[in-house]
XYZ file of C-alpha atoms in Angstrom:
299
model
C 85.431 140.117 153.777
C 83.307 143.289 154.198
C 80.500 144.291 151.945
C 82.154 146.976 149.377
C 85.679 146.338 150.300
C 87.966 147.955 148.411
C 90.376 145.413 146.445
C 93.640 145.475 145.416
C 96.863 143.938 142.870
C 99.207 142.323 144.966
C 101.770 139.974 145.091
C 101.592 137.302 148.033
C 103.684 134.519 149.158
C 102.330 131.247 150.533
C 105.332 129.029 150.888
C 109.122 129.810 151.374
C 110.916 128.845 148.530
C 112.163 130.026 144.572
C 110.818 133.093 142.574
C 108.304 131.211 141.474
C 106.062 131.333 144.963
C 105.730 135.020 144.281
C 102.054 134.831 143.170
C 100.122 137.922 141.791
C 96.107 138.107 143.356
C 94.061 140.294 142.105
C 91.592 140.514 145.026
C 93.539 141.381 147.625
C 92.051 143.708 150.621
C 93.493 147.172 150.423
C 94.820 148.358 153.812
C 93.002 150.727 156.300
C 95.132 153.199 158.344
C 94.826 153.002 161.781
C 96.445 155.218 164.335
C 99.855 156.416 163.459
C 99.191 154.719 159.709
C 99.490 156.142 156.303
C 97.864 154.206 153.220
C 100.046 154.939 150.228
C 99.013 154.744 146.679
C 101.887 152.764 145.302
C 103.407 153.835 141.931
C 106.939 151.921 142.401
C 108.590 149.603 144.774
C 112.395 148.805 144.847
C 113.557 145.626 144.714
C 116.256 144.677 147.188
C 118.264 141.239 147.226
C 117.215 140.423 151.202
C 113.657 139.920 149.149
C 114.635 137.351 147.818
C 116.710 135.985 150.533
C 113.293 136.774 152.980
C 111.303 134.827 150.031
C 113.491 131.926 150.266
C 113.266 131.137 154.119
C 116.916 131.736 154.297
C 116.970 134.826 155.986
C 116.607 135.583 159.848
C 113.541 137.450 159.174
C 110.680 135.036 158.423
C 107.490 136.907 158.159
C 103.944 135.070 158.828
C 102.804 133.271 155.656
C 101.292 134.847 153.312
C 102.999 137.546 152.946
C 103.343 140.467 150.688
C 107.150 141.539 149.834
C 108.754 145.069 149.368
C 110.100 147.627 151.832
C 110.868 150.827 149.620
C 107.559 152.381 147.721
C 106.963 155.078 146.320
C 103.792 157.159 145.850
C 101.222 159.074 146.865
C 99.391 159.231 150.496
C 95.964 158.264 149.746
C 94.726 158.412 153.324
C 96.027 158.823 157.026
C 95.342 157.048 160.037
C 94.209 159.114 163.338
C 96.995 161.336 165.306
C 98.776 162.376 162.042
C 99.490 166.008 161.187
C 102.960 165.021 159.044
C 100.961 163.777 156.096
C 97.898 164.244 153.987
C 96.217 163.001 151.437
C 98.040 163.846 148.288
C 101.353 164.055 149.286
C 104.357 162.404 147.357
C 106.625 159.957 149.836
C 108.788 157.303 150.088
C 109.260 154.536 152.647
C 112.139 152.417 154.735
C 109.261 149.459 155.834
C 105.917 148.626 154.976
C 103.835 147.127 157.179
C 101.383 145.197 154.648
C 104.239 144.670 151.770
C 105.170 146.901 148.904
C 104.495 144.621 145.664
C 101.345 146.099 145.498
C 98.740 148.225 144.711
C 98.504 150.262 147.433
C 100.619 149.690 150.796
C 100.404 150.312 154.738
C 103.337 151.943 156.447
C 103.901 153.246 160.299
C 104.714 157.046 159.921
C 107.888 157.157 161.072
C 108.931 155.306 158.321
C 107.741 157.487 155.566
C 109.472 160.307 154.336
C 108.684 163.545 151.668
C 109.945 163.113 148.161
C 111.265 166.446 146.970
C 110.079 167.461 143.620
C 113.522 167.470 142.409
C 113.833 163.666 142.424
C 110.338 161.532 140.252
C 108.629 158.576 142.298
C 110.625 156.414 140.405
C 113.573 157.415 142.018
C 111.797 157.668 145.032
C 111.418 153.654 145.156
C 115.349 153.262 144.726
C 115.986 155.561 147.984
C 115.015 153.376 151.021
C 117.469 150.298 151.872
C 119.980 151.541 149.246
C 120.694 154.912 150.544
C 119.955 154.529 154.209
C 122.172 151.163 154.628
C 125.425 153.131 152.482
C 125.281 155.680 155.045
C 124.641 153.624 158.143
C 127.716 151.466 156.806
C 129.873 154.783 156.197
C 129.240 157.260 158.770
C 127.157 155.213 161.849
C 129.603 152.128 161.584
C 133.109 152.782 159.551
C 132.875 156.318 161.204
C 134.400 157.467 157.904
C 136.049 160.981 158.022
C 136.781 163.536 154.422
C 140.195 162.493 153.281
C 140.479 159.127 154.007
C 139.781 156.207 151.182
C 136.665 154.190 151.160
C 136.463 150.749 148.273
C 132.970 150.138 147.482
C 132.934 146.789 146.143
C 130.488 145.857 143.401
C 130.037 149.916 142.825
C 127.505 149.774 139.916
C 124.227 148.286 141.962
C 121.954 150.094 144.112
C 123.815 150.778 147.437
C 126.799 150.866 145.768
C 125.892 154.166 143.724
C 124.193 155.287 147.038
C 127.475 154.276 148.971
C 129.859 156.151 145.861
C 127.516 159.234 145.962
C 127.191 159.476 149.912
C 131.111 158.950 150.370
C 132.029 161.751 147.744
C 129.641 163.960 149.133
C 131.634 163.848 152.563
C 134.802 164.275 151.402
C 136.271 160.995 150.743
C 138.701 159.731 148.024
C 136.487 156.905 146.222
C 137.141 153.858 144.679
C 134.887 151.694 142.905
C 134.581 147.914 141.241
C 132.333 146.890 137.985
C 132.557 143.995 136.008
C 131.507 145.514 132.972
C 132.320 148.404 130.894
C 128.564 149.950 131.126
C 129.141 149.429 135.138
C 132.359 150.909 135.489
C 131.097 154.088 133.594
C 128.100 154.306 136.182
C 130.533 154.318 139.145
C 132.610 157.014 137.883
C 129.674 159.189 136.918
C 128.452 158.787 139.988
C 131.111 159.873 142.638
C 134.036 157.649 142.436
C 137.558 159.254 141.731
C 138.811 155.560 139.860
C 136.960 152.244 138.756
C 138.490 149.120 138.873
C 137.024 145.733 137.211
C 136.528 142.894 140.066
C 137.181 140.283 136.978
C 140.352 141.103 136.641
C 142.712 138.641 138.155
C 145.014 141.238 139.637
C 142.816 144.043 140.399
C 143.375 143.469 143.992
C 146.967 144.661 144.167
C 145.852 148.033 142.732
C 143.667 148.468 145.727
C 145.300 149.635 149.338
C 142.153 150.228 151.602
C 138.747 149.099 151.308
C 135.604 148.810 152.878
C 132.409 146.288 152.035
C 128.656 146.811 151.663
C 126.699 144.370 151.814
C 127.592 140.298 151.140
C 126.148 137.930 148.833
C 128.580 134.873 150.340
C 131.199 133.910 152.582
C 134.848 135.542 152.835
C 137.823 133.869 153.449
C 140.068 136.104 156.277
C 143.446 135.666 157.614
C 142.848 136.879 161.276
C 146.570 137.156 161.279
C 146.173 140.127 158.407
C 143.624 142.020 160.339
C 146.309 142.061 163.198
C 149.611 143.145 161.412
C 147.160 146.111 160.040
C 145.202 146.908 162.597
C 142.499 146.571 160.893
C 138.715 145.990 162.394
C 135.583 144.089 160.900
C 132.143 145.647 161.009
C 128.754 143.849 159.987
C 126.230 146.265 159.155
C 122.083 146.104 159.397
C 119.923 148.436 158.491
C 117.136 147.667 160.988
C 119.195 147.243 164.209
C 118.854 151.310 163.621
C 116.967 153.265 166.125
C 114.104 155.496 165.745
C 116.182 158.234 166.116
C 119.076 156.809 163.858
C 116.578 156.817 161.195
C 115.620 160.256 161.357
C 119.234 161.057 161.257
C 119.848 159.449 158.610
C 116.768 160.859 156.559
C 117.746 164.313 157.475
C 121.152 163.904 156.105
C 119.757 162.138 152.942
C 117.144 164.724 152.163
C 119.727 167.119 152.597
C 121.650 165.740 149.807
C 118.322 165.179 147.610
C 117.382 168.909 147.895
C 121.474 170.131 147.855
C 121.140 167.760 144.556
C 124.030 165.259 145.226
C 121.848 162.142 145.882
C 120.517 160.955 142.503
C 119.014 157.571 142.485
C 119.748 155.702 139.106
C 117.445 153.641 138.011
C 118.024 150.375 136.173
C 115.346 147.771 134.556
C 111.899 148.494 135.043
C 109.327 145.322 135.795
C 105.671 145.290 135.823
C 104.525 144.075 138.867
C 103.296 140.564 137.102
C 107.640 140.075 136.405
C 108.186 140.067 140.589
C 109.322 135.942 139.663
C 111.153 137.746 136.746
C 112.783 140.905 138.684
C 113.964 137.922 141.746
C 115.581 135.817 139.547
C 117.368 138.309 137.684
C 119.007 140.777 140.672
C 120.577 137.409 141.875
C 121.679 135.920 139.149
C 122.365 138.081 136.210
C 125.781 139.150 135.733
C 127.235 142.450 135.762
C 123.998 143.761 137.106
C 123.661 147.780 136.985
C 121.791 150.207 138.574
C 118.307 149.828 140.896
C 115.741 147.368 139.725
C 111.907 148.607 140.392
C 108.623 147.810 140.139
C 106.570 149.558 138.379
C 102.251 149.720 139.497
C 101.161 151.103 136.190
């Protein structure tokens, strides 16, 4: 290591496995830009469950050990690599990607994965914007092809890209239905865009549904192809990074649009110090009835 590096909180991985191989070091290198770089100053990173399932080994995406986890930060641009005019130093953003890892102190990202945060919206909020917001609207306008009028189910409604899913599919016109298991949950879907709520507990809350459409998966589905026939019906897996360049900048333009026309409102859920990552992992898997966007917090 250089004389007078600059050093860093961070949490690294070493081994694939449980929560507990998220280790906090305290003398972690801090990041230099290089060409087409920013260095952001990180003041909260979401927490999404492919973390965990990147953590565990399970995932298709096995980064080289150690790592550092965390796509979505948010903060403030502390410096700027060479061949940027977008950013400078002081500006308040938000990311897709990292390239270093947002538990952290401070984090590296490529510039076309960075984006302004309005004033409008604190860098809390910020944090809960990234996978969230730009997989709902991948899933409902790039893939389902949705169109205003027709009825969209968002399945497990109360977590953090189903509130982005709910608020995105309002915003377009659609007729919005929701799922919570708990009370608290099924009052956060319907203040948040859908027209009714049901509770996925319920033994026959099914047969009140007619159409619906998924977001994300946690486990395997039983399907009839037989049903999908009689109905017509067509099955569409959705990633977030099989999106272009280009589809990303869509998709940010359409999302800022709805952060400065004021319809996209992150909510925010329990707040972790960055010592809790174990803590934060083990809880967006397996507590029940889990509401809202879990972050990070830096200070």
């Amino acid at each position: 290591m250089a004389t007078g590096q600059k050093l860093m909180r961070a949490i690294r991985v070493f081994e694939f496995g449980g929560p507990e191989v998220l280790k906090l070091q305290s003398d972690v290198a801090v990041p230099i830009p290089k060409d087409h770089q920013v260095l952001i100053k990180v003041e909260a990173c979401g927490v999404n469950p492919v973390d965990t399932y990147i953590r565990s080994g399970t995932h298709s995406v096995k980064p080289l050990l150690p790592y550092t986890p965390g796509f979505d930060v948010a903060g403030i641009i502390e410096a700027v690599g060479e061949s940027i005019s977008a950013f400078k130093k002081g500006d308040r953003v938000f990311t897709t990607r990292t390239i270093s890892g947002g538990y952290a102190e401070y984090a590296l990202a490529a510039d076309h994965t960075v984006y302004t945060l309005p004033e409008k919206l604190d860098l809390k909020q910020g944090a809960a914007i990234g996978i969230p917001y730009f997989t709902a609207y991948r899933a409902l306008l790039h893939s389902a092809c949705v169109k205003p009028g027709e009825s969209v189910l968002v399945h497990g409604a109360s977590g953090g890209v189903g509130i982005a899913a709910c608020q995105i599919a309002r915003a377009y016109g659609l007729k919005v239905l929701g799922t919570a298991s708990t009370e608290e949950g099924q009052k956060i879907v319907l203040e948040n865009g859908a027209h009714k709520v049901f509770n996925h507990k319920e033994a026959n809350y099914i047969d009140k549904i007619k159409k619906s459409v998924v977001v994300g998966s946690r486990g395997p589905v039983e399907i009839n192809p037989r049903d999908t026939m009689t109905k017509e019906s067509s099955i569409k897996g959705v990633t977030l990074f099989s999106s272009t360049k280009e589809e990303f900048q869509q998709f940010a333009a359409a999302l800022q649009a709805g952060m400065e026309i004021g319809w996209l409102k992150p909510v925010i859920g329990p707040q972790y110090l960055l010592e809790k990552a174990a803590q934060v992992h083990e809880n967006i898997i397996h507590s029940s009835g889990a509401t809202e966007k879990m972050i990070l917090l830096l200070k």
